[in-house]
Amino acid sequence: MRNKFAVPLIILGVLLMLIGIGQRTFWAPSETKSVVMDAEGHEGAVVTVLEPELLAEYSDGVDITVRSEAPFTLAVGRANDVQAWVADAAATRLSPGEGRLGLTVGTDKTGKTAPNPAGSDLWVVEESGEGELSYDWKAPGEGDWRILLATDGTAPAPADVTLTWENDETRPFAVPLIVAGALLAVLGLALAFLRSGGPRRRGGSSAGPETGTPAKQASVSGTTSAFTAIRPGRRRPAFLAAAAAAVLAAGSAPAAALADDSASGSRPVILDSQLTRILDSVAGTVRAGDAAKDAALLQPRVSGPAYAMREANYAVAAKSADHEAPVPVEAEELRTQSISSGADWPRTVVAVTQGKGNPVPQVLLLVQESARDNYKLVSAVEMLPASTFPQAPEADAGTDQIPAASDNGLVMSPQDAVAALADSLTTPDGTHKDTFAGNRFSDDVVEFQKTTQTDPRNEFARIEFSHTPDAQATYALRTEDGGAIVFGYLSNTFSSTPKEAGDSVNLEGTVFQALTGKPNTDKGIDVTHGEAVMLYVPASGGTSQALVVGAAQELLSAKLK
């Protein structure tokens, strides 16, 4: 009886295996799927944008192929950053179609142009292409992203876009058919080779051929033993326990991740890779300007107090060869950083670096005025002896920008703190003499003023010092303890006038003679220095004093009255 079923079982098993193999080979679906942008009626926009909803459809990745006869830029940025950069420019927008079967194409036909997107600090990824470019999209991090395609911002953007991804359609019965077919074939072969029964005995034993009970019992017993060894029900409790543990572990990972994300606060406006690129660009620009002593070379990456101080240094050096060069700006080593998290502009980034040319760490303040501007160095100060950088949030967390005129939980507003420092330098024994803890910068400035005023060589001159804050050059970021790091800029004016008619102010042998071309003056002279400062302002409710953490000073001008 067994041999009668053996051959059909073998044939059926082979057929099932062939069908299963066929579903995995010549009947298998294509390995990839593609969708192509239909640009008809949407030509002429200066940018093409792949929307966040479209990119989210391909969380496992998608290959984006762009074709264009003109050179173009592919840029990846945070969704809100790309939108802010595009603004009101004419844009073709790609959104997902039904079930990945197409693209929804729409155009904002405002007719506006945009800048050339190449080199923008907003981009996390930037690639240039001409003819054809293939980009393997994967989200650079958490959050929503957009991809922007553009030529120079005035010519039409690329409108030939193809998305290709791995086909996740499968033949679900292929493997079961192969396995089932193999089992049937093996069973058929086993039946073919099984003996029809045990050896028959002659004689009157209860185990004789008439009853066959021992042989049947042995056969049934053997069969039971074989199935018991592979019966899944016997191991189910242990399996369920392991599965439950795996599910609990898998379920706890996202919860932990969410907890960590919640604890870390909001995201910084730039990633580490962007910061590295920005610092390299800033340092390179400043290096070129310092080498040529040409302030025009600084303009792409330097503004505000940092620009004014270096421009003045170059001008003084042109007239006084021994004038000390400014402290170099280095991108490395990056010691710590503090990055704003707000979506609005201006945006602020603080980086503490120390290169080979920096005897002490230098604090760099970078500001991005708008989405279409790059970050520029606004202030560069050296850390004071015995000072420490206030505790910044974790590197993967952003921090709040504090309005300059608002105390916002601080013992005083950032602008008031800078004004208080100016007053303490102008009038050391005045109202704010105890506002700041003792520091090297204030001590040196006050000591210089006192020494100059009492110098016998200046007995015929009336000397006055004043420090005036620039309210427009004040920036502040929240620290981990609720306080703030504050950057300010002071104009330090040293005015010297003859006490009486016939007296004169002696300039001979000084840098002021080189700048004015005069060895003395009977009218007087005004000398102005720029003072960039970094302060720490504690949170309200505390008892600690404000601190001067870093400073830099530069001679700006010397003018005869």
Coordinates of C-alpha atoms in Angstrom, one line a residue:
M1 CA 0.0 0.0 0.0
R2 CA 2.8 2.4 0.8
N3 CA 4.6 1.9 -2.5
K4 CA 1.3 2.7 -4.3
F5 CA 1.4 6.3 -2.8
A6 CA 5.2 6.8 -3.1
V7 CA 5.4 7.7 -6.8
P8 CA 2.5 10.2 -6.8
L9 CA 3.9 11.9 -3.7
I10 CA 7.3 12.2 -5.4
I11 CA 5.8 13.6 -8.6
L12 CA 3.5 16.0 -6.6
G13 CA 6.5 17.2 -4.5
V14 CA 8.7 17.9 -7.5
L15 CA 5.9 19.8 -9.2
L16 CA 5.3 21.9 -6.1
M17 CA 9.0 22.7 -5.9
L18 CA 9.2 23.7 -9.5
I19 CA 6.2 26.0 -9.1
G20 CA 7.8 27.6 -6.0
I21 CA 11.2 28.0 -7.8
G22 CA 9.4 29.5 -10.8
Q23 CA 7.8 32.1 -8.6
R24 CA 11.3 33.1 -7.3
T25 CA 12.9 33.2 -10.8
F26 CA 11.1 33.5 -14.2
W27 CA 7.7 34.4 -12.6
A28 CA 9.3 36.7 -10.1
P29 CA 8.3 40.4 -10.2
S30 CA 10.8 43.1 -11.2
E31 CA 13.5 43.9 -8.5
T32 CA 12.8 47.6 -8.7
K33 CA 9.9 50.0 -9.4
S34 CA 10.1 53.5 -10.8
V35 CA 7.9 56.6 -11.1
V36 CA 8.7 59.5 -13.4
M37 CA 7.7 63.1 -13.1
D38 CA 5.3 64.3 -15.7
A39 CA 6.5 67.9 -16.3
E40 CA 4.0 68.8 -19.0
G41 CA 2.4 72.1 -18.1
H42 CA 4.9 72.7 -15.3
E43 CA 8.0 73.9 -17.1
G44 CA 9.7 77.1 -16.3
A45 CA 9.8 77.2 -12.5
V46 CA 13.2 78.2 -11.2
V47 CA 13.2 75.5 -8.4
T48 CA 11.9 72.0 -8.2
V49 CA 11.1 70.8 -4.7
L50 CA 10.5 67.2 -3.5
E51 CA 8.1 67.6 -0.6
P52 CA 8.4 66.0 2.8
E53 CA 5.4 63.8 2.2
L54 CA 7.0 62.3 -0.8
L55 CA 10.3 61.6 0.9
A56 CA 8.5 60.1 3.9
E57 CA 7.0 57.5 1.5
Y58 CA 10.5 56.1 1.0
S59 CA 11.9 55.9 4.5
D60 CA 13.9 52.9 3.5
G61 CA 15.6 54.9 0.8
V62 CA 15.0 55.7 -2.9
D63 CA 17.3 56.4 -5.8
I64 CA 16.6 59.9 -7.3
T65 CA 17.8 60.4 -10.9
V66 CA 17.8 64.0 -12.2
R67 CA 18.4 64.9 -15.8
S68 CA 19.1 68.4 -17.1
E69 CA 21.1 69.9 -19.9
A70 CA 22.2 72.8 -17.7
P71 CA 24.4 72.5 -14.6
F72 CA 22.3 72.2 -11.5
T73 CA 22.4 71.8 -7.7
L74 CA 20.7 69.1 -5.7
A75 CA 20.3 70.2 -2.0
V76 CA 18.9 68.5 1.0
G77 CA 17.7 70.6 4.0
R78 CA 15.2 70.7 6.8
A79 CA 11.7 71.1 5.4
N80 CA 11.2 74.6 6.9
D81 CA 14.6 75.8 5.9
V82 CA 14.2 74.8 2.3
Q83 CA 10.7 76.5 2.3
A84 CA 12.2 79.6 3.8
W85 CA 14.9 79.7 1.2
V86 CA 12.5 79.2 -1.7
A87 CA 10.2 81.9 -0.3
D88 CA 8.1 83.3 -3.2
A89 CA 10.2 81.9 -6.0
A90 CA 8.4 79.9 -8.8
A91 CA 8.5 76.3 -7.6
T92 CA 7.5 73.0 -9.0
R93 CA 6.5 70.7 -6.1
L94 CA 6.5 66.9 -6.2
S95 CA 4.2 65.1 -3.8
P96 CA 3.2 61.4 -3.6
G97 CA 0.6 59.9 -5.9
E98 CA -1.8 57.1 -5.2
G99 CA 0.1 54.1 -3.7
R100 CA 3.5 55.1 -5.1
L101 CA 2.1 54.7 -8.6
G102 CA 2.7 58.3 -9.6
L103 CA 3.7 61.8 -8.6
T104 CA 1.5 64.7 -7.9
V105 CA 3.0 67.7 -9.6
G106 CA 2.1 71.3 -8.8
T107 CA 3.6 74.7 -9.5
D108 CA 3.7 77.9 -7.6
K109 CA 3.6 80.2 -10.6
T110 CA 4.6 83.5 -8.9
G111 CA 7.3 84.3 -11.5
K112 CA 9.9 85.1 -8.9
T113 CA 13.5 84.1 -9.2
A114 CA 15.9 82.9 -6.4
P115 CA 19.6 83.1 -5.7
N116 CA 21.9 80.4 -6.8
P117 CA 21.5 77.7 -4.2
A118 CA 25.1 76.4 -4.5
G119 CA 27.1 76.9 -1.2
S120 CA 24.2 77.8 1.1
D121 CA 24.8 76.9 4.7
L122 CA 21.2 75.6 5.0
W123 CA 22.0 72.5 3.1
V124 CA 22.9 69.3 4.9
V125 CA 23.8 67.6 1.7
E126 CA 24.7 69.4 -1.6
E127 CA 25.6 67.8 -4.9
S128 CA 26.2 69.3 -8.3
G129 CA 25.2 67.7 -11.5
E130 CA 25.1 68.2 -15.3
G131 CA 23.4 65.8 -17.7
E132 CA 22.4 63.2 -15.2
L133 CA 22.8 62.8 -11.5
S134 CA 21.8 59.8 -9.3
Y135 CA 21.3 60.5 -5.6
D136 CA 20.6 57.8 -3.1
W137 CA 18.2 59.4 -0.7
K138 CA 18.1 58.5 3.0
A139 CA 17.0 60.9 5.7
P140 CA 20.1 62.6 7.3
G141 CA 18.4 62.6 10.7
E142 CA 15.1 62.9 12.5
G143 CA 12.5 65.3 11.3
D144 CA 11.0 66.5 8.0
W145 CA 13.2 67.1 5.0
R146 CA 12.9 68.6 1.5
I147 CA 15.1 68.2 -1.6
L148 CA 15.6 71.2 -3.8
L149 CA 16.7 71.2 -7.4
A150 CA 17.8 74.4 -9.2
T151 CA 20.2 75.7 -11.8
D152 CA 21.3 79.3 -11.1
G153 CA 18.0 80.5 -9.6
T154 CA 16.9 82.3 -12.8
A155 CA 16.9 79.6 -15.4
P156 CA 14.3 76.8 -15.3
A157 CA 15.0 74.1 -12.7
P158 CA 15.4 70.4 -13.7
A159 CA 12.0 68.9 -14.6
D160 CA 13.1 65.3 -15.5
V161 CA 13.0 63.4 -12.2
T162 CA 12.8 59.6 -11.7
L163 CA 12.4 57.8 -8.4
T164 CA 13.5 54.2 -8.3
W165 CA 13.1 51.9 -5.3
E166 CA 13.4 48.2 -4.4
N167 CA 10.2 46.3 -5.3
D168 CA 8.7 45.0 -2.0
E169 CA 6.1 42.9 -3.9
T170 CA 6.8 39.2 -3.3
R171 CA 5.3 35.8 -4.2
P172 CA 4.3 34.8 -0.7
F173 CA 3.7 31.1 -1.5
A174 CA 7.1 30.5 -3.2
V175 CA 8.9 29.3 -0.1
P176 CA 6.0 27.3 1.3
L177 CA 5.6 25.5 -2.0
I178 CA 9.3 24.7 -2.2
V179 CA 9.3 23.4 1.4
A180 CA 6.1 21.5 1.0
G181 CA 7.2 20.0 -2.3
A182 CA 10.5 18.9 -0.7
L183 CA 8.8 17.3 2.2
L184 CA 6.4 15.4 0.0
A185 CA 9.2 14.2 -2.3
V186 CA 11.2 13.0 0.7
L187 CA 8.1 11.3 2.2
G188 CA 7.5 9.6 -1.2
L189 CA 11.1 8.3 -1.3
A190 CA 10.8 7.1 2.3
L191 CA 7.7 5.1 1.5
A192 CA 9.3 3.7 -1.6
F193 CA 12.1 2.2 0.4
L194 CA 10.2 1.1 3.5
R195 CA 9.8 -2.6 3.9
S196 CA 6.1 -3.8 3.7
G197 CA 6.4 -5.5 7.2
G198 CA 8.7 -7.1 9.7
P199 CA 10.1 -10.7 9.3
R200 CA 7.3 -13.4 9.6
R201 CA 7.8 -16.1 12.3
R202 CA 6.7 -19.6 12.2
G203 CA 5.2 -21.0 15.3
G204 CA 2.6 -20.2 17.9
S205 CA 3.7 -17.1 19.6
S206 CA 1.4 -14.3 20.6
A207 CA 3.7 -12.1 18.5
G208 CA 3.0 -14.2 15.4
P209 CA 1.9 -13.0 11.9
E210 CA -1.8 -13.5 12.7
T211 CA -2.0 -10.7 15.3
G212 CA 1.2 -8.7 14.5
T213 CA 0.6 -6.7 17.6
P214 CA 4.2 -6.3 18.7
A215 CA 5.2 -5.1 15.2
K216 CA 2.3 -2.7 15.1
Q217 CA 3.1 -1.4 18.6
A218 CA 6.7 -0.9 17.7
S219 CA 5.7 0.9 14.5
V220 CA 3.2 3.2 16.3
S221 CA 5.6 3.7 19.2
G222 CA 8.4 4.7 16.8
T223 CA 6.1 7.0 14.9
T224 CA 4.9 8.7 18.1
S225 CA 8.5 9.2 19.1
A226 CA 9.4 10.8 15.8
F227 CA 6.6 13.3 15.9
T228 CA 7.0 14.1 19.5
A229 CA 10.6 15.3 18.8
I230 CA 9.4 17.9 16.3
R231 CA 6.0 18.8 17.7
P232 CA 6.0 22.5 18.3
G233 CA 3.4 22.4 21.0
R234 CA 5.9 20.9 23.4
R235 CA 8.1 24.0 23.3
R236 CA 5.4 26.6 23.0
P237 CA 5.7 28.0 26.6
A238 CA 9.4 28.7 26.2
F239 CA 8.9 30.1 22.7
L240 CA 6.2 32.4 23.9
A241 CA 8.3 33.6 26.8
A242 CA 11.2 34.4 24.4
A243 CA 8.8 36.1 22.0
A244 CA 7.2 38.2 24.7
A245 CA 10.7 39.3 25.9
A246 CA 11.6 40.2 22.3
V247 CA 8.4 42.2 21.9
L248 CA 8.9 44.0 25.2
A249 CA 12.5 44.8 24.3
A250 CA 11.5 46.0 20.9
G251 CA 8.7 48.1 22.4
S252 CA 10.9 49.6 25.0
A253 CA 13.5 50.9 22.6
P254 CA 11.3 53.5 20.9
A255 CA 10.0 54.5 24.4
A256 CA 13.5 55.1 25.6
A257 CA 14.4 56.9 22.4
L258 CA 11.3 59.2 22.9
A259 CA 12.3 59.8 26.5
D260 CA 15.8 60.7 25.4
D261 CA 14.5 63.0 22.7
S262 CA 12.2 64.7 25.1
A263 CA 14.9 65.2 27.6
S264 CA 17.4 66.6 25.0
G265 CA 15.1 69.5 24.1
S266 CA 14.7 71.0 20.7
R267 CA 16.9 70.3 17.7
P268 CA 19.8 72.6 16.8
V269 CA 19.3 74.5 13.6
I270 CA 22.4 72.9 12.0
L271 CA 24.0 69.5 12.2
D272 CA 27.6 68.8 13.2
S273 CA 28.5 68.3 9.6
Q274 CA 27.2 71.7 8.7
L275 CA 29.0 73.4 11.6
T276 CA 32.3 71.8 10.5
R277 CA 31.8 73.0 6.9
I278 CA 30.8 76.5 8.1
L279 CA 33.7 76.9 10.5
D280 CA 36.2 75.7 7.8
S281 CA 34.8 78.3 5.4
V282 CA 34.9 81.1 8.0
A283 CA 38.4 80.3 9.0
G284 CA 39.6 80.0 5.4
T285 CA 38.1 83.4 4.6
V286 CA 39.6 85.1 7.6
R287 CA 43.0 83.5 6.8
A288 CA 42.9 84.9 3.3
G289 CA 42.0 88.4 4.6
D290 CA 44.7 88.4 7.2
A291 CA 47.3 87.3 4.7
A292 CA 46.5 90.0 2.2
K293 CA 45.4 92.5 4.9
D294 CA 42.4 93.2 2.7
A295 CA 39.1 93.7 4.4
A296 CA 37.2 93.2 1.1
L297 CA 38.2 89.5 1.2
L298 CA 36.4 89.2 4.6
Q299 CA 33.0 90.3 3.4
P300 CA 31.6 86.8 2.4
R301 CA 32.1 85.5 6.0
V302 CA 32.7 88.3 8.4
S303 CA 30.5 91.2 9.6
G304 CA 29.6 93.4 12.6
P305 CA 32.3 94.0 15.3
A306 CA 34.6 91.2 13.9
Y307 CA 34.7 93.0 10.6
A308 CA 35.1 96.4 12.0
M309 CA 38.0 95.3 14.2
R310 CA 39.9 93.5 11.5
E311 CA 39.3 96.2 8.9
A312 CA 40.8 98.7 11.4
N313 CA 43.8 96.4 12.1
Y314 CA 44.6 96.2 8.5
A315 CA 44.4 100.0 8.1
V316 CA 46.6 100.6 11.1
A317 CA 49.1 98.0 10.0
A318 CA 49.4 99.8 6.6
K319 CA 50.7 102.9 8.4
S320 CA 52.5 101.2 11.3
A321 CA 54.5 98.2 10.3
D322 CA 55.0 96.9 13.8
H323 CA 51.3 96.9 14.7
E324 CA 50.3 93.5 16.1
A325 CA 48.3 91.3 13.8
P326 CA 44.9 90.1 15.0
V327 CA 44.5 86.7 16.7
P328 CA 43.9 84.1 14.0
V329 CA 40.6 82.4 13.6
E330 CA 40.8 78.6 13.5
A331 CA 38.2 76.0 12.8
E332 CA 39.9 73.3 14.9
E333 CA 40.0 72.1 17.6
L334 CA 36.3 72.5 18.3
R335 CA 36.1 72.4 22.1
T336 CA 32.4 73.0 22.6
Q337 CA 29.4 74.6 20.9
S338 CA 26.0 76.2 21.5
I339 CA 23.5 76.3 18.7
S340 CA 20.2 78.0 18.6
S341 CA 17.1 76.0 17.9
G342 CA 14.5 78.5 16.8
A343 CA 13.1 78.3 13.2
D344 CA 13.2 82.0 12.7
W345 CA 16.0 84.3 11.8
P346 CA 18.5 85.6 12.7
R347 CA 20.1 82.4 13.9
T348 CA 23.0 82.2 16.3
V349 CA 25.8 79.7 16.7
V350 CA 28.7 79.8 19.2
A351 CA 31.8 77.7 18.7
V352 CA 34.8 77.5 21.0
T353 CA 38.0 76.6 19.0
Q354 CA 41.7 76.5 19.6
G355 CA 44.1 76.1 16.8
K356 CA 47.9 76.2 16.7
G357 CA 47.9 80.0 16.5
N358 CA 45.6 80.4 19.5
P359 CA 47.4 80.6 22.8
V360 CA 44.0 80.3 24.6
P361 CA 40.6 79.1 23.4
Q362 CA 38.7 81.5 21.2
V363 CA 34.9 81.9 21.2
L364 CA 33.4 82.6 17.8
L365 CA 29.9 84.0 17.4
L366 CA 28.3 83.2 14.0
V367 CA 25.1 84.8 12.9
Q368 CA 22.8 84.0 9.9
E369 CA 20.6 87.0 9.2
S370 CA 18.2 85.3 6.8
A371 CA 17.5 82.0 5.1
R372 CA 19.3 83.2 2.0
D373 CA 22.4 84.5 3.9
N374 CA 25.3 82.4 5.0
Y375 CA 26.6 82.5 8.6
K376 CA 29.1 85.3 9.3
L377 CA 31.6 85.7 12.0
V378 CA 30.3 88.6 14.1
S379 CA 32.5 88.4 17.2
A380 CA 35.7 86.6 18.1
V381 CA 37.0 86.8 21.7
E382 CA 39.7 85.1 23.7
M383 CA 38.8 83.3 26.9
L384 CA 40.1 85.2 29.9
P385 CA 42.5 83.5 32.3
A386 CA 40.8 81.3 34.9
S387 CA 37.5 81.6 33.1
T388 CA 35.3 78.7 31.9
F389 CA 32.8 78.5 29.2
P390 CA 29.3 78.5 30.7
Q391 CA 27.6 75.0 30.5
A392 CA 26.0 74.7 27.1
P393 CA 23.2 72.2 26.3
E394 CA 24.1 68.7 25.0
A395 CA 25.7 68.7 21.5
D396 CA 22.6 67.2 20.0
A397 CA 20.2 69.7 21.5
G398 CA 19.6 73.3 20.5
T399 CA 19.2 76.2 22.8
D400 CA 17.0 79.3 23.0
Q401 CA 18.0 82.7 21.7
I402 CA 17.2 85.4 24.2
P403 CA 16.0 88.8 22.9
A404 CA 18.6 91.4 23.7
A405 CA 16.2 93.8 25.4
S406 CA 14.4 91.2 27.5
D407 CA 15.6 89.8 30.8
N408 CA 13.7 86.6 30.0
G409 CA 14.4 84.9 33.4
L410 CA 17.8 86.6 33.9
V411 CA 19.0 88.9 36.6
M412 CA 19.1 91.6 33.8
S413 CA 18.6 91.8 30.1
P414 CA 21.6 91.1 27.7
Q415 CA 21.6 94.8 26.7
D416 CA 21.5 95.9 30.3
A417 CA 24.4 93.6 31.1
V418 CA 26.6 95.1 28.3
A419 CA 25.6 98.6 29.4
A420 CA 26.5 97.7 33.0
L421 CA 29.9 96.5 32.0
A422 CA 30.5 99.7 30.0
D423 CA 29.5 101.8 33.0
S424 CA 31.8 99.8 35.3
L425 CA 34.7 100.5 33.0
T426 CA 33.9 104.2 32.6
T427 CA 33.2 104.7 36.3
P428 CA 35.0 101.9 38.2
D429 CA 33.6 103.1 41.6
G430 CA 30.1 103.8 40.3
T431 CA 26.8 102.0 40.4
H432 CA 27.9 98.8 38.8
K433 CA 31.3 98.3 40.6
D434 CA 30.0 95.0 42.1
T435 CA 27.8 93.8 39.2
F436 CA 30.7 91.7 37.8
A437 CA 33.1 89.4 39.6
G438 CA 36.7 90.4 39.3
N439 CA 38.3 89.6 35.9
R440 CA 41.5 90.2 34.0
F441 CA 39.9 92.3 31.3
S442 CA 38.2 94.8 33.6
D443 CA 41.3 95.0 35.8
D444 CA 43.6 95.7 32.9
V445 CA 41.3 98.3 31.3
V446 CA 40.8 100.2 34.6
E447 CA 44.5 100.0 35.5
F448 CA 45.5 101.4 32.0
Q449 CA 43.1 104.3 32.4
K450 CA 44.4 105.1 35.9
T451 CA 48.1 104.9 34.8
T452 CA 47.5 107.0 31.7
Q453 CA 45.7 109.8 33.6
T454 CA 48.5 109.9 36.3
D455 CA 51.5 109.6 33.9
P456 CA 53.8 112.6 34.4
R457 CA 54.1 112.9 30.6
N458 CA 50.5 113.7 30.4
E459 CA 50.5 116.5 33.0
F460 CA 49.5 119.1 30.5
A461 CA 46.7 117.0 29.0
R462 CA 43.1 116.4 30.2
I463 CA 42.3 112.7 29.6
E464 CA 38.9 111.2 29.7
F465 CA 37.8 107.6 29.0
S466 CA 34.3 106.5 28.1
H467 CA 32.9 103.1 27.1
T468 CA 29.7 103.1 25.0
P469 CA 27.7 99.9 24.3
D470 CA 26.4 99.2 20.8
A471 CA 22.8 98.0 21.4
Q472 CA 22.6 96.5 17.9
A473 CA 25.5 94.2 18.4
T474 CA 24.1 92.3 21.4
Y475 CA 23.3 88.5 21.2
A476 CA 22.4 86.0 23.8
L477 CA 21.9 82.3 24.1
R478 CA 20.4 80.3 27.0
T479 CA 22.8 78.1 29.1
E480 CA 22.0 74.8 30.7
D481 CA 21.5 76.4 34.1
G482 CA 19.0 78.9 32.9
G483 CA 21.5 81.8 32.6
A484 CA 22.8 83.2 29.3
I485 CA 26.0 83.8 27.4
V486 CA 25.9 87.3 26.1
F487 CA 28.0 88.9 23.3
G488 CA 28.4 92.6 23.3
Y489 CA 30.4 95.4 21.7
L490 CA 31.8 98.5 23.3
S491 CA 33.3 101.7 21.8
N492 CA 36.1 102.8 24.1
T493 CA 37.0 106.4 23.5
F494 CA 40.2 107.9 24.9
S495 CA 40.0 111.7 24.6
S496 CA 43.1 113.8 25.3
T497 CA 43.1 117.6 25.2
P498 CA 45.5 120.3 26.3
K499 CA 44.7 121.7 29.7
E500 CA 45.5 125.3 28.9
A501 CA 46.2 127.5 25.8
G502 CA 49.7 126.9 24.6
D503 CA 49.8 123.3 25.9
S504 CA 50.0 120.4 23.5
V505 CA 49.5 116.7 23.4
N506 CA 52.7 114.8 22.6
L507 CA 52.2 112.0 20.0
E508 CA 55.8 111.5 19.1
G509 CA 57.0 107.9 18.8
T510 CA 53.5 106.5 19.2
V511 CA 51.2 104.7 16.8
F512 CA 49.0 107.9 16.9
Q513 CA 51.8 109.8 15.2
A514 CA 51.8 107.2 12.4
L515 CA 48.0 107.5 12.0
T516 CA 47.7 111.2 12.2
G517 CA 51.0 112.2 10.7
K518 CA 51.6 114.7 13.5
P519 CA 54.2 114.5 16.4
N520 CA 51.9 116.6 18.6
T521 CA 48.7 118.5 18.6
D522 CA 47.5 121.7 20.4
K523 CA 43.8 120.7 19.7
G524 CA 43.8 117.3 21.2
I525 CA 43.1 113.8 19.9
D526 CA 40.3 111.2 20.1
V527 CA 41.5 107.6 20.1
T528 CA 38.8 104.8 19.7
H529 CA 39.2 101.2 20.5
G530 CA 36.6 98.5 19.8
E531 CA 36.0 96.0 22.6
A532 CA 34.2 92.8 21.9
V533 CA 33.1 91.0 25.1
M534 CA 31.5 87.8 26.1
L535 CA 29.5 87.8 29.4
Y536 CA 27.7 85.3 31.5
V537 CA 24.5 86.5 33.1
P538 CA 23.0 84.3 35.8
A539 CA 19.3 83.3 36.0
S540 CA 17.1 85.5 38.2
G541 CA 16.7 84.4 41.8
G542 CA 20.4 83.5 42.2
T543 CA 23.1 85.2 44.2
S544 CA 26.0 84.8 41.9
Q545 CA 27.6 87.8 40.1
A546 CA 27.7 88.3 36.3
L547 CA 31.0 87.3 34.7
V548 CA 33.2 88.6 31.9
V549 CA 34.3 85.4 30.2
G550 CA 36.1 86.6 27.1
A551 CA 37.2 89.8 25.4
A552 CA 39.1 91.2 22.5
Q553 CA 40.3 94.8 21.9
E554 CA 41.4 96.6 18.8
L555 CA 42.6 100.1 17.9
L556 CA 40.0 101.5 15.5
S557 CA 41.1 105.1 14.9
A558 CA 43.0 108.1 16.1
K559 CA 41.7 111.5 15.0
L560 CA 42.9 115.0 15.7
K561 CA 40.3 117.3 17.1

